[in-house]
């Protein structure tokens, strides 16, 4: 049973629920207020009746019963205007009826029960109104009780009773009740209609949210909700949903970009690896079919195999370096003297056989002292890789024994590091492209040296992760200059 109710509750729309609840509440309030009004009305009418009965009884208690009818007819006595049928009776002191006056057309049987109204009993009522039943067994019981006031006669023994049927008040109350119920019902219907319309229009924006969500779910992430006044609940909901959709859209775009980049990277990498592998297989095959007969041929083949293997090793190492960077391991930044770092890199480059002279200078080309300091918060090993890659390129594209400068300076919260060579330089159109993965300008040196095209993209990645940037420029007088700027902190 409980489950059926819960299931039903889930199936009922919010609009129906809200309308039903509001109408039920209004109905309850109407019922309570009309019950209160009815109670008040009943009390008011009763008090009114009682006052009338008391004052009429007081007037009649001073009259001689035998003269009353005459005095009434001649208007020597006037009674207050009673609202409906009334009953007046004079009783002797034992309670026997002397005279009974009924204004009613309901019939003689329809009179109040007068038994037991002896003078002592009447005195005991103290003139307070009380209820008595209708007298006759033939009378219509539905007419109900009579409200009565009994007073002792002032001039002689006996008493007078004045009574009004309660049915007159009850009829009025019932009439009021019927009118009240009718109006209440009408009011309830009208408010149900008004609430239904209001809720329907209030929930309309939610249907818009529903439609938009469905379109987004179907793949159209560009859909947005209408901007509404932010002081309303719907306005705030729409704004939050729109910003959520923006984030989802951004996340999807960046995910798609990453996937595209990854796909391109994998296809470029496999293409790059295939070239040296084809060369290796070619020489192996030549050897197997016995095409390499002379020692000189074999020597040359071996030399090519060695150089291709070296190229492949370099490529794989670079790929690994890039892959590690993509995992974006945090940098271990520390305040480092870049002059020292440059000195070490220069020494290393000489150690691996570079014939070029490397000098460390300031931005104006003046040689820096050995103990000079240009401090920046960098990850020392990554920064050495930057210097090494730039120096290897500078050496590769310079004239043999040409000079290479590493220029260093601090400039308003940023550090500038330049690697300048005086080689063939980079055409202006390619200065942006050289940082792309696998990009190699088709120049003569490249054809000879056959680099992987990854060195500069590794450099750029490291520099960017340090919050810096890198540009390729032309060295005054010819050659390439790579300018790196880094924040000092
Ligand atoms: P590679 O392994 O081919 O050197 P890089 O990413 O380091 O890959 O460089 C990309 C391309 O940029 C090189 O192929 C070359 O054409 C150009 N380049 C880089 N450094 C220099 C330089 N110092 N002088 C001239 N061209 C350069």
mmCIF file of C-alpha atoms and ligand atoms in Angstrom, residues 314 318 389-398 419-427 430 433-443 445-447 449-459 472-473 479-482, ligand 1:
data_model
loop_
_atom_site.group_PDB
_atom_site.id
_atom_site.type_symbol
_atom_site.label_atom_id
_atom_site.label_comp_id
_atom_site.label_asym_id
_atom_site.label_seq_id
_atom_site.Cartn_x
_atom_site.Cartn_y
_atom_site.Cartn_z
ATOM 1 C CA UNK A 314 67.468 10.511 -29.833
ATOM 2 C CA UNK A 318 62.726 13.099 -26.962
ATOM 3 C CA UNK A 389 68.642 21.911 -26.716
ATOM 4 C CA UNK A 390 69.181 25.562 -27.681
ATOM 5 C CA UNK A 391 72.981 25.144 -27.679
ATOM 6 C CA UNK A 392 72.807 21.928 -29.744
ATOM 7 C CA UNK A 393 70.656 23.698 -32.334
ATOM 8 C CA UNK A 394 72.887 26.777 -32.309
ATOM 9 C CA UNK A 395 75.916 24.570 -32.895
ATOM 10 C CA UNK A 396 74.127 22.539 -35.541
ATOM 11 C CA UNK A 397 73.152 25.588 -37.589
ATOM 12 C CA UNK A 398 76.335 27.656 -37.027
ATOM 13 C CA UNK A 419 71.002 31.907 -27.009
ATOM 14 C CA UNK A 420 72.433 33.713 -30.017
ATOM 15 C CA UNK A 421 74.253 32.155 -32.944
ATOM 16 C CA UNK A 422 75.621 33.592 -36.139
ATOM 17 C CA UNK A 423 74.598 30.774 -38.459
ATOM 18 C CA UNK A 424 72.064 30.644 -41.222
ATOM 19 C CA UNK A 425 69.147 31.952 -39.099
ATOM 20 C CA UNK A 426 65.467 31.123 -39.363
ATOM 21 C CA UNK A 427 63.276 32.676 -42.070
ATOM 22 C CA UNK A 430 59.015 29.944 -39.851
ATOM 23 C CA UNK A 433 56.455 27.119 -36.577
ATOM 24 C CA UNK A 434 59.838 25.910 -35.294
ATOM 25 C CA UNK A 435 58.253 25.281 -31.866
ATOM 26 C CA UNK A 436 55.720 22.812 -33.266
ATOM 27 C CA UNK A 437 56.281 19.134 -32.664
ATOM 28 C CA UNK A 438 58.178 17.407 -35.507
ATOM 29 C CA UNK A 439 58.666 20.661 -37.359
ATOM 30 C CA UNK A 440 61.889 20.870 -39.317
ATOM 31 C CA UNK A 441 62.689 23.598 -41.801
ATOM 32 C CA UNK A 442 63.761 22.065 -45.050
ATOM 33 C CA UNK A 443 67.229 23.614 -45.066
ATOM 34 C CA UNK A 445 71.738 21.568 -42.555
ATOM 35 C CA UNK A 446 68.582 19.740 -41.621
ATOM 36 C CA UNK A 447 68.938 17.340 -44.463
ATOM 37 C CA UNK A 449 71.765 16.435 -39.537
ATOM 38 C CA UNK A 450 68.285 14.921 -39.655
ATOM 39 C CA UNK A 451 67.031 16.125 -36.267
ATOM 40 C CA UNK A 452 63.763 14.877 -34.809
ATOM 41 C CA UNK A 453 61.952 18.236 -34.811
ATOM 42 C CA UNK A 454 61.112 17.820 -31.137
ATOM 43 C CA UNK A 455 63.935 19.780 -29.441
ATOM 44 C CA UNK A 456 62.270 23.214 -29.571
ATOM 45 C CA UNK A 457 58.821 21.945 -28.650
ATOM 46 C CA UNK A 458 60.389 20.420 -25.527
ATOM 47 C CA UNK A 459 62.061 23.779 -24.808
ATOM 48 C CA UNK A 472 62.770 33.060 -32.175
ATOM 49 C CA UNK A 473 64.450 36.271 -33.448
ATOM 50 C CA UNK A 479 71.889 34.074 -37.315
ATOM 51 C CA UNK A 480 69.219 32.900 -34.916
ATOM 52 C CA UNK A 481 68.480 34.188 -31.436
ATOM 53 C CA UNK A 482 66.148 32.373 -29.049
HETATM 54 P P1 LIG B 1 65.595 19.485 -34.679
HETATM 55 O O1 LIG B 1 65.825 18.197 -34.003
HETATM 56 O O2 LIG B 1 65.221 19.317 -36.105
HETATM 57 O O3 LIG B 1 66.708 20.456 -34.460
HETATM 58 P P2 LIG B 1 64.098 21.424 -33.243
HETATM 59 O O4 LIG B 1 62.733 21.398 -32.729
HETATM 60 O O5 LIG B 1 65.199 21.630 -32.251
HETATM 61 O O6 LIG B 1 64.316 20.072 -34.027
HETATM 62 O O7 LIG B 1 64.186 22.515 -34.345
HETATM 63 C C1 LIG B 1 63.188 22.629 -35.310
HETATM 64 C C2 LIG B 1 63.705 23.326 -36.538
HETATM 65 O O8 LIG B 1 63.978 24.667 -36.261
HETATM 66 C C3 LIG B 1 65.009 22.786 -37.036
HETATM 67 O O9 LIG B 1 64.782 21.688 -37.877
HETATM 68 C C4 LIG B 1 65.569 23.950 -37.797
HETATM 69 O O10 LIG B 1 65.027 23.986 -39.089
HETATM 70 C C5 LIG B 1 65.073 25.144 -37.018
HETATM 71 N N1 LIG B 1 66.099 25.634 -36.079
HETATM 72 C C6 LIG B 1 66.196 25.398 -34.780
HETATM 73 N N2 LIG B 1 67.232 26.056 -34.229
HETATM 74 C C7 LIG B 1 67.829 26.739 -35.233
HETATM 75 C C8 LIG B 1 68.958 27.610 -35.281
HETATM 76 N N3 LIG B 1 69.685 27.899 -34.208
HETATM 77 N N4 LIG B 1 69.273 28.119 -36.483
HETATM 78 C C9 LIG B 1 68.516 27.838 -37.583
HETATM 79 N N5 LIG B 1 67.441 27.023 -37.583
HETATM 80 C C10 LIG B 1 67.094 26.482 -36.415
#
